[in-house]
Amino acid sequence: MYPGLPGGAAGATIPEPQAQRYPVTFSWTTFLFEIVNFLVLVWVLHRLLYRPILRVIRRRKEAVEQVLAEAHATRSAAESLEAQYRHRLDDWAAEKQQAQLKLHEELESERQRRLEALRSEVGQEREKANVIEARRLREITRNAENEALGHATGFAARLLERLASPALEAELVGILLEDLTRLDADRREKFGRVLRHNDEPVRVESAFPLTPALQQAIGQALSTLAGCQVACDFTQVAEVLAGVRVVLGQWVLSANLGDELSFFHRYATELGHELGQEPSGSSAAEPSPVTGPTN
Amino acid sequence: MSPIEHGGGLALGPLVIALPVLTTWGIMAVLALLSWLVTRRLSEQPGVMQLLCEGVVSAMAGAVEGVLPGKADQVMPFIGTLWIFIVVANLVGLVPGLDSPTADLGITASLAILVFLSVHWYGIRNEGLAAYLRHYLRPMPLMLPFHIMSEITRTVALAVRLFGNVMSLETAALIVLLLAKFLVPVPVMMLHIVEALVQAYIFGMLALVYIAGAMQAHHAQRAAPKE
């Protein structure tokens, strides 16, 4: 405590020995001792206090820094991973978008392809239906025509059967003779050759008995074609109806209602078949002349 | 040679050891003992005493580092010891029967002389003798006497400031105690604590600034032409 304090009593004067200590005095001994003391204290505190304490602080600081470095490294790794995963997610999103685009393109392509196929199929079906419908129409038409031709043939046959008579037959023989005279040179040559090389008599078939004049006219006309005398065998055949049929081996000259009706009926039937087979185009069959060779 | 009581001091033959020196030895012993007790079992998980010591030491190291970046390790033991010793020496006066050693001019003068010598020691050690002495001629040789006067006066000022403050505070407290009742000096004693801390801080900080100035004299010389 404060030097010179007189035992805690509030004295009015300072005791002499203590009062003499306060004037400013300087002791070289104290001065030198204190220098040494302080230097020693510096050394002692440096050894016992500062160095250990600072070492501990430094060690702790290093540990903290190491932990911080590890935390930073962990954080960097985490950020790197995060960036990597983010990139991967972006890549996945891009791939997904590309896959969706590709899928849409493929779907659109497939849809277009199927639409084209369906359109083509529909077109083919429509074409087929058109063909079937056209064929059906042609069939109907052909049937109608056949039926009409059948009716026409029937009507014509019945009419011609009623018109068949010796007079009509004479008219038809006249037509035959007229046609024979109008044959061109080629045909005339062919008929003549056939007549000349035919050993058998020419068979002349008629529905009614031919008058001798008609028989003579026919024989004369054939002989004229042959260029020689031709023998004729006149017979009656009911299917001829009216007119004559001249048979020269494989050659037949028809100038009668029966053959004409048969030819007409056959021609109508063939025409109907051709109409049913070919949807377009005209028939190649031409009506044969009243008098013509048939095989 | 037997110790002889001599005015509160100790006489060893012709050598008289004054009371402040004895008190200083006591302070040194206590500080060394406490330091040894605290630091003998330091751990990464500090106790209260270790935490207190670490706080004090790291605060002092931080203050020195703030003034002398990168060179605190050199100066910190000296400045830290100044702070610790002066604080303890100032506060010892509050202990009944003991006097503050810093109330003795010989003590404060020795501390001031040590500061004076350490300034030159650290300056020469860091700057080199020629470069350090050259800074006395800056900014012009005419300034040499003023630099010398400055060195002397600031050293004297260090010694006298600390001595005067502590001695005057103790005297004032004594006078108040003599004139007033027993508990009246308590506020003065509280002021003594504050004054002890402030004076220690001022003394150590001024010493640090002086040493830093000497250690950075070369940098100051280089920076001067730019200015």
XYZ file of C-alpha atoms in Angstrom, chain B residues 71-222:
152
model
C 8.268 -8.393 -37.962
C 6.202 -8.880 -34.865
C 8.133 -11.958 -33.799
C 11.283 -9.899 -33.274
C 9.759 -7.140 -31.178
C 6.863 -8.807 -29.472
C 8.779 -10.320 -26.509
C 10.280 -6.959 -25.613
C 7.118 -4.906 -26.042
C 4.946 -7.559 -24.430
C 7.234 -7.730 -21.429
C 7.126 -3.954 -21.146
C 3.344 -3.992 -21.091
C 3.065 -6.865 -18.636
C 5.772 -5.633 -16.298
C 4.598 -2.031 -16.214
C 0.977 -3.036 -15.639
C 1.931 -5.366 -12.820
C 4.428 -2.891 -11.389
C 1.878 -0.112 -11.494
C -0.802 -2.272 -9.845
C 1.538 -3.628 -7.184
C 1.144 -0.308 -5.418
C -2.408 -1.295 -4.609
C -1.191 -4.231 -2.553
C -0.821 -3.244 1.086
C 2.807 -3.016 2.132
C 4.163 -2.834 -1.403
C 5.242 0.099 -3.526
C 4.990 0.472 -7.244
C 8.478 0.061 -8.670
C 7.496 2.429 -11.455
C 7.212 5.172 -8.840
C 11.012 5.095 -8.759
C 12.827 7.170 -11.336
C 15.667 4.643 -11.537
C 13.210 1.950 -12.637
C 11.467 4.050 -15.245
C 14.791 5.433 -16.437
C 16.164 1.950 -16.876
C 13.069 0.994 -18.882
C 13.427 4.146 -20.987
C 17.104 3.431 -21.561
C 16.243 -0.087 -22.596
C 13.740 1.316 -25.066
C 16.358 3.755 -26.310
C 18.890 0.963 -26.802
C 16.399 -1.425 -28.332
C 15.373 1.197 -30.876
C 18.941 1.355 -32.151
C 19.418 -2.379 -31.788
C 16.371 -3.273 -33.877
C 17.051 -0.458 -36.317
C 20.626 -1.533 -37.009
C 19.627 -5.195 -37.074
C 17.013 -4.599 -39.750
C 18.446 -1.730 -41.758
C 22.171 -2.167 -41.317
C 24.436 0.258 -39.467
C 25.117 2.644 -42.336
C 21.546 2.812 -43.554
C 20.283 3.250 -40.018
C 22.720 6.026 -39.179
C 22.018 7.675 -42.510
C 18.434 8.306 -41.555
C 19.666 10.824 -38.982
C 20.805 12.957 -41.908
C 17.402 12.882 -43.563
C 15.873 14.878 -44.942
C 19.014 17.051 -44.603
C 22.181 16.872 -42.508
C 21.064 19.953 -40.682
C 18.487 17.824 -38.977
C 21.095 15.701 -37.181
C 21.087 17.741 -33.948
C 17.362 17.739 -33.871
C 17.256 13.962 -34.339
C 19.717 13.563 -31.463
C 17.717 15.914 -29.290
C 14.591 14.030 -30.212
C 16.150 10.717 -29.188
C 17.220 12.111 -25.838
C 14.074 14.014 -25.031
C 11.713 11.235 -25.933
C 13.697 8.816 -23.801
C 13.645 11.239 -20.903
C 9.978 11.836 -21.543
C 9.279 8.122 -21.383
C 11.008 7.808 -18.045
C 9.608 10.936 -16.488
C 6.061 10.426 -17.795
C 5.692 7.002 -16.260
C 7.482 7.953 -13.068
C 5.589 11.202 -12.681
C 2.176 9.708 -13.281
C 2.609 6.798 -10.897
C 4.381 8.767 -8.236
C 1.902 11.640 -8.384
C -1.043 9.258 -8.296
C 0.310 7.513 -5.244
C 1.049 10.820 -3.575
C -2.408 12.139 -4.342
C -3.974 8.972 -2.986
C -1.846 9.226 0.116
C -2.822 12.807 0.687
C -6.489 12.015 0.204
C -6.170 9.086 2.531
C -4.501 11.215 5.186
C -7.021 13.989 4.921
C -10.217 11.993 4.460
C -11.770 8.900 5.945
C -10.700 5.347 5.299
C -12.964 4.541 2.284
C -12.603 7.903 0.621
C -9.498 6.946 -1.409
C -11.343 4.042 -3.069
C -12.269 6.113 -6.157
C -8.656 7.261 -6.273
C -7.592 3.630 -6.185
C -9.969 2.857 -9.063
C -8.365 5.711 -10.904
C -5.024 4.128 -10.019
C -6.061 0.951 -11.836
C -7.095 2.843 -14.926
C -3.997 4.967 -14.800
C -1.823 1.881 -14.426
C -3.311 0.311 -17.528
C -3.184 3.539 -19.531
C 0.400 4.324 -18.605
C 1.525 0.818 -19.400
C -0.222 0.982 -22.730
C 1.248 4.392 -23.533
C 4.761 3.367 -22.552
C 4.653 0.131 -24.554
C 2.973 1.688 -27.536
C 5.429 4.569 -27.670
C 8.296 2.102 -27.437
C 6.716 0.083 -30.235
C 6.320 3.168 -32.393
C 9.903 4.224 -31.774
C 11.201 0.762 -32.625
C 8.987 0.536 -35.685
C 10.248 3.914 -36.837
C 13.809 2.721 -36.517
C 13.097 -0.570 -38.273
C 11.351 1.197 -41.130
C 13.758 4.114 -41.426
C 15.000 2.852 -44.739
C 11.462 2.680 -46.144
C 10.780 6.161 -44.879
C 13.908 7.413 -46.661
C 12.809 5.814 -49.910
